[in-house]
Amino acid sequence: LPKEFQLALPVMAQIEQAGFEAYFVGGSVRDILLGHKIHDVDIATSAFPAEIKAIFPRTIDIGIEHGTVLVLHQDNQYEVTTFRTESTYQDFRRPDQVEFVRSLTEDLKRRDFTINAFALKDDGEIIDLFDGLMDLQEHVLRAVGNPHERFHEDALRMMRGLRFVSQLGFAFEIETFDAINENHALLEKISVERIYVEFSKLLLGKFRNQAIRFLVETECYLYCPGFRYYGEALLRFADLKPISFATAAQGWTVLFEQMGIGQNLIRPFLKKWKASNDLIQEVQALHWGLKVRQEQPLKSWEIYQLGLENSLAVEALTPFYNLVPAETEVKDIYAALPIKHLRELAINGNDLLQKFKLKPGKWLKEVLSQLEYLVVTGSLANDDTTLLAKAETLLADVKQD
Ligand code: ATP
Ligand code: MG
């Protein structure tokens, strides 16, 4: 067993000592079998949530209604979820009720793809009820059971499938693919938030191009906010170099370039996806930086405005435009900036107000930002005498306008 699982063995042992079954399940088992890095270790158990809470002194309720309790053990935490079935699905999304059961088989049957339906025992035995090991070896994504039924139960599974294509480079088994083709319209019932999570992961996958092609081919893209008229643009995006994005913001930036979504449409577009303000601002910055960078190398003023991280993120996108990344140059320019923030300017608004005895107004912001520009670009030394003297001549110009 790999280290991450070894660390969780005492948790498994305690559940078993209390008379219940416990298995490692989900993505971590799949990823270990693939030799990939794993992030979180999930445990499935025959114990009910209350029984788990009685066993462990430190737990957090993170989804009791779905049967999930977070167990804190030493410096780690484990999602421990009761075996469950998701019996009646009436609206193509989430089950009406989850029913806790004592049977592992029932729990594995409700999982989406065969490669996600393994259970791993603490002695290393793999329980593989649906020939997932074969699919893993053959790089196949196959729905557990009847794919039509499974996508009717929860249409998000189609988007999850596309996301796994992107992450793993697997291909859909033919019936699973046909079922996505036929049932794509069920995605209409799925909340934007859930689609957003999967699409974001899709953007970051190593096999993004293949996944985007399937997204268009199966017409699932029609149910992604704002994509309806951009099938062609998505296909162009899928023809770009197969370089992975380090962040979702980078992915959106390059996608918007292909779609011809300009600076002022970024916010409304991403709002439809319910993206966070942080992401929106990051995409706006990268989009601006990329436009500049396609014309000429980033200079001190742009690097100052973008900050180091976003400047480097822009450089990371240059290969898509057949440019050579200039990371070292960017780092050097950033390190040599006379100031990194406006607050580091030797004078501030108050200094200007006091010196000129004027009421605050537009002039103040204008003079300050001109001084900022001159200092950042190295045209003016950052000391108060120099800046106040320059402010005087700038002010004369501003007044004339
Ligand atoms: P990741 O590595 O991104 O976490 P994952 O496969 O672990 O991928 P999760 O969303 O963490 O995905 O879900 C854990 C497991 O729960 C999955 O491996 C799968 O067995 C099951 N699962 C999750 N969502 C669904 C769903 N919508 N339908 C059926 N089974 C699901
Ligand atoms: Mg997971």
Short mmCIF file of N, CA and C in Angstrom, two decimals, residues 19-141:
data_model
loop_
_atom_site.label_atom_id
_atom_site.label_comp_id
_atom_site.label_asym_id
_atom_site.label_seq_id
_atom_site.Cartn_x
_atom_site.Cartn_y
_atom_site.Cartn_z
N GLY A 19 -16.66 -3.44 14.47
CA GLY A 19 -17.56 -4.42 13.87
C GLY A 19 -18.11 -4.04 12.50
N PHE A 20 -17.50 -3.04 11.86
CA PHE A 20 -17.99 -2.63 10.54
C PHE A 20 -16.95 -2.89 9.47
N GLU A 21 -17.39 -2.76 8.20
CA GLU A 21 -16.45 -2.88 7.08
C GLU A 21 -15.95 -1.50 6.69
N ALA A 22 -14.73 -1.46 6.16
CA ALA A 22 -14.20 -0.20 5.65
C ALA A 22 -13.29 -0.47 4.45
N TYR A 23 -13.42 0.36 3.43
CA TYR A 23 -12.61 0.19 2.21
C TYR A 23 -12.16 1.57 1.71
N PHE A 24 -11.03 1.58 1.03
CA PHE A 24 -10.66 2.77 0.27
C PHE A 24 -11.44 2.73 -1.04
N VAL A 25 -11.97 3.87 -1.44
CA VAL A 25 -12.79 3.91 -2.67
C VAL A 25 -12.51 5.20 -3.45
N GLY A 26 -13.09 5.26 -4.64
CA GLY A 26 -13.10 6.51 -5.40
C GLY A 26 -11.82 6.79 -6.15
N GLY A 27 -11.62 8.07 -6.43
CA GLY A 27 -10.54 8.50 -7.31
C GLY A 27 -9.15 8.11 -6.83
N SER A 28 -8.96 8.02 -5.51
CA SER A 28 -7.60 7.74 -5.04
C SER A 28 -7.17 6.32 -5.40
N VAL A 29 -8.11 5.38 -5.36
CA VAL A 29 -7.77 4.01 -5.73
C VAL A 29 -7.42 3.95 -7.22
N ARG A 30 -8.26 4.60 -8.02
CA ARG A 30 -8.00 4.67 -9.46
C ARG A 30 -6.61 5.28 -9.71
N ASP A 31 -6.34 6.40 -9.05
CA ASP A 31 -5.10 7.12 -9.34
C ASP A 31 -3.87 6.32 -8.89
N ILE A 32 -3.98 5.61 -7.78
CA ILE A 32 -2.87 4.77 -7.34
C ILE A 32 -2.59 3.66 -8.36
N LEU A 33 -3.66 3.05 -8.85
CA LEU A 33 -3.48 1.98 -9.83
C LEU A 33 -2.86 2.51 -11.12
N LEU A 34 -3.09 3.78 -11.41
CA LEU A 34 -2.51 4.40 -12.60
C LEU A 34 -1.10 4.92 -12.34
N GLY A 35 -0.69 4.86 -11.09
CA GLY A 35 0.62 5.41 -10.75
C GLY A 35 0.62 6.93 -10.70
N HIS A 36 -0.56 7.54 -10.54
CA HIS A 36 -0.64 9.00 -10.43
C HIS A 36 -0.55 9.45 -8.98
N LYS A 37 -0.29 10.73 -8.81
CA LYS A 37 -0.32 11.30 -7.46
C LYS A 37 -1.77 11.34 -6.97
N ILE A 38 -1.97 11.16 -5.68
CA ILE A 38 -3.34 11.23 -5.18
C ILE A 38 -3.49 12.41 -4.24
N HIS A 39 -4.69 12.98 -4.20
CA HIS A 39 -4.91 14.10 -3.27
C HIS A 39 -5.66 13.69 -2.03
N ASP A 40 -6.91 13.19 -2.19
CA ASP A 40 -7.58 12.82 -0.95
C ASP A 40 -7.96 11.34 -0.93
N VAL A 41 -7.84 10.77 0.23
CA VAL A 41 -8.14 9.36 0.43
C VAL A 41 -9.55 9.25 0.99
N ASP A 42 -10.44 8.60 0.23
CA ASP A 42 -11.82 8.45 0.67
C ASP A 42 -12.06 7.03 1.17
N ILE A 43 -12.85 6.96 2.22
CA ILE A 43 -13.16 5.66 2.83
C ILE A 43 -14.66 5.42 2.76
N ALA A 44 -15.05 4.23 2.37
CA ALA A 44 -16.47 3.86 2.40
C ALA A 44 -16.65 2.82 3.48
N THR A 45 -17.78 2.86 4.16
CA THR A 45 -17.98 1.99 5.32
C THR A 45 -19.42 1.52 5.46
N SER A 46 -19.58 0.38 6.12
CA SER A 46 -20.92 -0.10 6.43
C SER A 46 -21.49 0.61 7.67
N ALA A 47 -20.64 1.32 8.38
CA ALA A 47 -21.12 2.03 9.57
C ALA A 47 -21.93 3.25 9.17
N PHE A 48 -22.98 3.55 9.91
CA PHE A 48 -23.77 4.75 9.66
C PHE A 48 -23.04 5.95 10.26
N PRO A 49 -23.38 7.16 9.79
CA PRO A 49 -22.67 8.35 10.27
C PRO A 49 -22.59 8.45 11.80
N ALA A 50 -23.70 8.18 12.47
CA ALA A 50 -23.69 8.28 13.93
C ALA A 50 -22.72 7.27 14.55
N GLU A 51 -22.63 6.13 13.90
CA GLU A 51 -21.72 5.09 14.40
C GLU A 51 -20.26 5.51 14.22
N ILE A 52 -19.97 6.17 13.08
CA ILE A 52 -18.62 6.67 12.86
C ILE A 52 -18.27 7.73 13.90
N LYS A 53 -19.24 8.60 14.17
CA LYS A 53 -18.97 9.68 15.13
C LYS A 53 -18.76 9.14 16.54
N ALA A 54 -19.36 7.99 16.79
CA ALA A 54 -19.17 7.39 18.11
C ALA A 54 -17.79 6.75 18.24
N ILE A 55 -17.21 6.38 17.09
CA ILE A 55 -15.90 5.70 17.13
C ILE A 55 -14.76 6.70 17.30
N PHE A 56 -14.87 7.86 16.60
CA PHE A 56 -13.73 8.79 16.57
C PHE A 56 -13.99 10.03 17.41
N PRO A 57 -12.99 10.45 18.18
CA PRO A 57 -13.17 11.64 19.02
C PRO A 57 -13.23 12.93 18.19
N ARG A 58 -12.50 12.98 17.08
CA ARG A 58 -12.48 14.22 16.30
C ARG A 58 -13.11 14.00 14.93
N THR A 59 -14.32 14.51 14.76
CA THR A 59 -15.00 14.40 13.46
C THR A 59 -15.66 15.73 13.13
N ILE A 60 -15.91 15.94 11.85
CA ILE A 60 -16.65 17.12 11.41
C ILE A 60 -17.76 16.66 10.48
N ASP A 61 -18.96 17.16 10.71
CA ASP A 61 -20.08 16.84 9.81
C ASP A 61 -19.92 17.66 8.55
N ILE A 62 -19.61 16.99 7.45
CA ILE A 62 -19.51 17.80 6.23
C ILE A 62 -20.59 17.44 5.22
N GLY A 63 -21.33 16.40 5.49
CA GLY A 63 -22.40 16.06 4.56
C GLY A 63 -23.17 14.88 5.10
N ILE A 64 -23.61 15.04 6.33
CA ILE A 64 -24.29 13.95 7.02
C ILE A 64 -25.43 13.40 6.18
N GLU A 65 -26.16 14.30 5.51
CA GLU A 65 -27.33 13.81 4.75
C GLU A 65 -26.90 12.90 3.60
N HIS A 66 -25.64 13.06 3.13
CA HIS A 66 -25.13 12.12 2.12
C HIS A 66 -24.33 10.99 2.77
N GLY A 67 -24.24 11.03 4.08
CA GLY A 67 -23.55 9.96 4.78
C GLY A 67 -22.07 10.20 5.00
N THR A 68 -21.63 11.44 4.81
CA THR A 68 -20.20 11.71 4.90
C THR A 68 -19.81 12.42 6.19
N VAL A 69 -18.84 11.84 6.87
CA VAL A 69 -18.28 12.44 8.08
C VAL A 69 -16.78 12.59 7.84
N LEU A 70 -16.24 13.73 8.21
CA LEU A 70 -14.79 13.93 8.08
C LEU A 70 -14.14 13.46 9.38
N VAL A 71 -13.24 12.52 9.26
CA VAL A 71 -12.55 12.00 10.44
C VAL A 71 -11.15 12.60 10.49
N LEU A 72 -10.80 13.24 11.60
CA LEU A 72 -9.47 13.81 11.76
C LEU A 72 -8.60 12.81 12.49
N HIS A 73 -7.48 12.51 11.86
CA HIS A 73 -6.59 11.53 12.47
C HIS A 73 -5.16 12.03 12.30
N GLN A 74 -4.48 12.25 13.42
CA GLN A 74 -3.16 12.88 13.39
C GLN A 74 -3.24 14.15 12.54
N ASP A 75 -2.36 14.32 11.54
CA ASP A 75 -2.42 15.55 10.76
C ASP A 75 -3.28 15.42 9.51
N ASN A 76 -3.96 14.28 9.38
CA ASN A 76 -4.71 14.05 8.15
C ASN A 76 -6.21 14.01 8.41
N GLN A 77 -6.95 14.14 7.31
CA GLN A 77 -8.40 14.02 7.43
C GLN A 77 -8.93 13.12 6.33
N TYR A 78 -9.94 12.37 6.67
CA TYR A 78 -10.49 11.39 5.72
C TYR A 78 -11.99 11.56 5.64
N GLU A 79 -12.49 11.56 4.40
CA GLU A 79 -13.94 11.54 4.22
C GLU A 79 -14.40 10.11 4.36
N VAL A 80 -15.19 9.86 5.39
CA VAL A 80 -15.71 8.52 5.61
C VAL A 80 -17.20 8.54 5.27
N THR A 81 -17.57 7.76 4.27
CA THR A 81 -18.94 7.82 3.76
C THR A 81 -19.61 6.46 3.87
N THR A 82 -20.80 6.49 4.41
CA THR A 82 -21.56 5.25 4.57
C THR A 82 -21.95 4.68 3.20
N PHE A 83 -21.87 3.35 3.05
CA PHE A 83 -22.37 2.71 1.84
C PHE A 83 -23.77 3.24 1.60
N ARG A 84 -24.06 3.54 0.34
CA ARG A 84 -25.40 4.06 0.09
C ARG A 84 -25.85 3.71 -1.32
N THR A 85 -27.13 3.79 -1.52
CA THR A 85 -27.69 3.70 -2.87
C THR A 85 -28.38 5.03 -3.10
N GLU A 86 -28.56 5.34 -4.34
CA GLU A 86 -29.27 6.59 -4.65
C GLU A 86 -30.48 6.17 -5.43
N SER A 87 -31.53 5.83 -4.68
CA SER A 87 -32.62 5.08 -5.27
C SER A 87 -33.41 5.82 -6.35
N THR A 88 -34.20 6.76 -5.94
CA THR A 88 -35.10 7.36 -6.92
C THR A 88 -34.59 8.68 -7.44
N TYR A 89 -34.32 8.71 -8.73
CA TYR A 89 -33.90 9.95 -9.38
C TYR A 89 -35.08 10.37 -10.22
N GLN A 90 -35.63 11.54 -9.95
CA GLN A 90 -36.79 11.94 -10.75
C GLN A 90 -36.47 13.07 -11.70
N ASP A 91 -35.40 13.77 -11.45
CA ASP A 91 -35.20 14.99 -12.24
C ASP A 91 -33.82 15.04 -12.89
N PHE A 92 -33.23 13.91 -13.14
CA PHE A 92 -31.94 13.82 -13.86
C PHE A 92 -30.79 14.48 -13.12
N ARG A 93 -30.93 14.79 -11.90
CA ARG A 93 -29.80 15.29 -11.13
C ARG A 93 -29.93 14.65 -9.77
N ARG A 94 -28.93 14.57 -9.02
CA ARG A 94 -28.98 14.08 -7.65
C ARG A 94 -30.18 13.22 -7.26
N PRO A 95 -29.95 12.28 -6.48
CA PRO A 95 -31.03 11.43 -5.99
C PRO A 95 -32.00 12.19 -5.09
N ASP A 96 -33.26 11.77 -5.10
CA ASP A 96 -34.24 12.35 -4.19
C ASP A 96 -33.85 12.03 -2.76
N GLN A 97 -33.40 10.81 -2.60
CA GLN A 97 -33.01 10.36 -1.26
C GLN A 97 -31.77 9.52 -1.41
N VAL A 98 -30.90 9.59 -0.45
CA VAL A 98 -29.88 8.55 -0.43
C VAL A 98 -30.30 7.60 0.67
N GLU A 99 -30.06 6.35 0.38
CA GLU A 99 -30.44 5.35 1.36
C GLU A 99 -29.16 4.69 1.84
N PHE A 100 -28.94 4.68 3.13
CA PHE A 100 -27.75 4.02 3.65
C PHE A 100 -27.98 2.52 3.64
N VAL A 101 -26.95 1.80 3.22
CA VAL A 101 -27.06 0.34 3.19
C VAL A 101 -25.82 -0.25 3.83
N ARG A 102 -25.88 -1.55 4.09
CA ARG A 102 -24.72 -2.22 4.71
C ARG A 102 -23.90 -2.99 3.68
N SER A 103 -24.27 -2.84 2.40
CA SER A 103 -23.62 -3.68 1.38
C SER A 103 -22.68 -2.88 0.48
N LEU A 104 -21.43 -3.32 0.42
CA LEU A 104 -20.44 -2.67 -0.43
C LEU A 104 -20.87 -2.73 -1.89
N THR A 105 -21.38 -3.89 -2.30
CA THR A 105 -21.78 -4.07 -3.70
C THR A 105 -22.78 -3.00 -4.12
N GLU A 106 -23.78 -2.76 -3.29
CA GLU A 106 -24.77 -1.74 -3.61
C GLU A 106 -24.10 -0.38 -3.78
N ASP A 107 -23.15 -0.11 -2.93
CA ASP A 107 -22.46 1.18 -2.99
C ASP A 107 -21.66 1.31 -4.29
N LEU A 108 -20.99 0.26 -4.67
CA LEU A 108 -20.15 0.34 -5.88
C LEU A 108 -21.01 0.45 -7.14
N LYS A 109 -22.20 -0.13 -7.09
CA LYS A 109 -23.09 -0.10 -8.26
C LYS A 109 -23.57 1.30 -8.62
N ARG A 110 -23.60 2.18 -7.64
CA ARG A 110 -24.13 3.52 -7.92
C ARG A 110 -23.03 4.46 -8.43
N ARG A 111 -21.82 3.99 -8.54
CA ARG A 111 -20.72 4.86 -8.97
C ARG A 111 -20.72 5.04 -10.48
N ASP A 112 -20.06 6.09 -10.96
CA ASP A 112 -20.27 6.48 -12.36
C ASP A 112 -19.55 5.60 -13.38
N PHE A 113 -18.23 5.45 -13.24
CA PHE A 113 -17.46 4.72 -14.25
C PHE A 113 -16.75 3.53 -13.60
N THR A 114 -16.48 2.52 -14.39
CA THR A 114 -15.89 1.31 -13.82
C THR A 114 -14.55 1.60 -13.14
N ILE A 115 -13.80 2.55 -13.69
CA ILE A 115 -12.49 2.85 -13.09
C ILE A 115 -12.63 3.66 -11.80
N ASN A 116 -13.85 4.11 -11.50
CA ASN A 116 -14.10 4.81 -10.24
C ASN A 116 -14.82 3.93 -9.24
N ALA A 117 -14.97 2.67 -9.59
CA ALA A 117 -15.81 1.80 -8.76
C ALA A 117 -15.02 0.67 -8.10
N PHE A 118 -13.74 0.92 -7.85
CA PHE A 118 -12.96 -0.07 -7.11
C PHE A 118 -13.13 0.15 -5.62
N ALA A 119 -12.94 -0.95 -4.88
CA ALA A 119 -12.76 -0.81 -3.43
C ALA A 119 -11.44 -1.50 -3.11
N LEU A 120 -10.69 -0.91 -2.21
CA LEU A 120 -9.39 -1.45 -1.84
C LEU A 120 -9.42 -1.78 -0.36
N LYS A 121 -9.13 -3.05 -0.03
CA LYS A 121 -9.13 -3.46 1.38
C LYS A 121 -7.80 -3.09 2.04
N ASP A 122 -7.80 -3.09 3.36
CA ASP A 122 -6.57 -2.68 4.06
C ASP A 122 -5.42 -3.66 3.84
N ASP A 123 -5.75 -4.90 3.41
CA ASP A 123 -4.68 -5.85 3.12
C ASP A 123 -4.20 -5.76 1.67
N GLY A 124 -4.70 -4.78 0.92
CA GLY A 124 -4.23 -4.56 -0.45
C GLY A 124 -5.08 -5.24 -1.51
N GLU A 125 -6.08 -6.01 -1.08
CA GLU A 125 -6.94 -6.68 -2.06
C GLU A 125 -7.84 -5.67 -2.77
N ILE A 126 -7.92 -5.82 -4.10
CA ILE A 126 -8.77 -4.90 -4.87
C ILE A 126 -10.08 -5.60 -5.22
N ILE A 127 -11.17 -4.93 -4.90
CA ILE A 127 -12.48 -5.48 -5.26
C ILE A 127 -12.92 -4.75 -6.52
N ASP A 128 -13.13 -5.54 -7.57
CA ASP A 128 -13.35 -4.99 -8.90
C ASP A 128 -14.55 -5.70 -9.51
N LEU A 129 -15.74 -5.21 -9.19
CA LEU A 129 -16.96 -5.92 -9.60
C LEU A 129 -17.31 -5.72 -11.06
N PHE A 130 -16.74 -4.68 -11.69
CA PHE A 130 -17.20 -4.33 -13.05
C PHE A 130 -16.06 -4.35 -14.07
N ASP A 131 -15.05 -5.14 -13.79
CA ASP A 131 -13.90 -5.23 -14.71
C ASP A 131 -13.24 -3.88 -14.97
N GLY A 132 -13.20 -3.09 -13.95
CA GLY A 132 -12.54 -1.79 -14.07
C GLY A 132 -11.04 -1.92 -14.34
N LEU A 133 -10.44 -3.00 -13.82
CA LEU A 133 -8.99 -3.15 -14.04
C LEU A 133 -8.69 -3.32 -15.51
N MET A 134 -9.57 -4.02 -16.21
CA MET A 134 -9.36 -4.20 -17.64
C MET A 134 -9.52 -2.85 -18.34
N ASP A 135 -10.55 -2.12 -17.96
CA ASP A 135 -10.77 -0.81 -18.59
C ASP A 135 -9.61 0.14 -18.30
N LEU A 136 -9.08 0.02 -17.11
CA LEU A 136 -7.94 0.86 -16.73
C LEU A 136 -6.76 0.56 -17.65
N GLN A 137 -6.55 -0.72 -17.87
CA GLN A 137 -5.43 -1.14 -18.70
C GLN A 137 -5.64 -0.71 -20.16
N GLU A 138 -6.89 -0.76 -20.59
CA GLU A 138 -7.17 -0.42 -21.99
C GLU A 138 -7.53 1.04 -22.18
N HIS A 139 -7.44 1.80 -21.12
CA HIS A 139 -7.72 3.24 -21.19
C HIS A 139 -9.14 3.53 -21.68
N VAL A 140 -10.08 2.83 -21.07
CA VAL A 140 -11.47 2.96 -21.47
C VAL A 140 -12.32 3.53 -20.33
N LEU A 141 -13.19 4.46 -20.69
CA LEU A 141 -14.17 4.99 -19.74
C LEU A 141 -15.50 4.33 -20.03
#
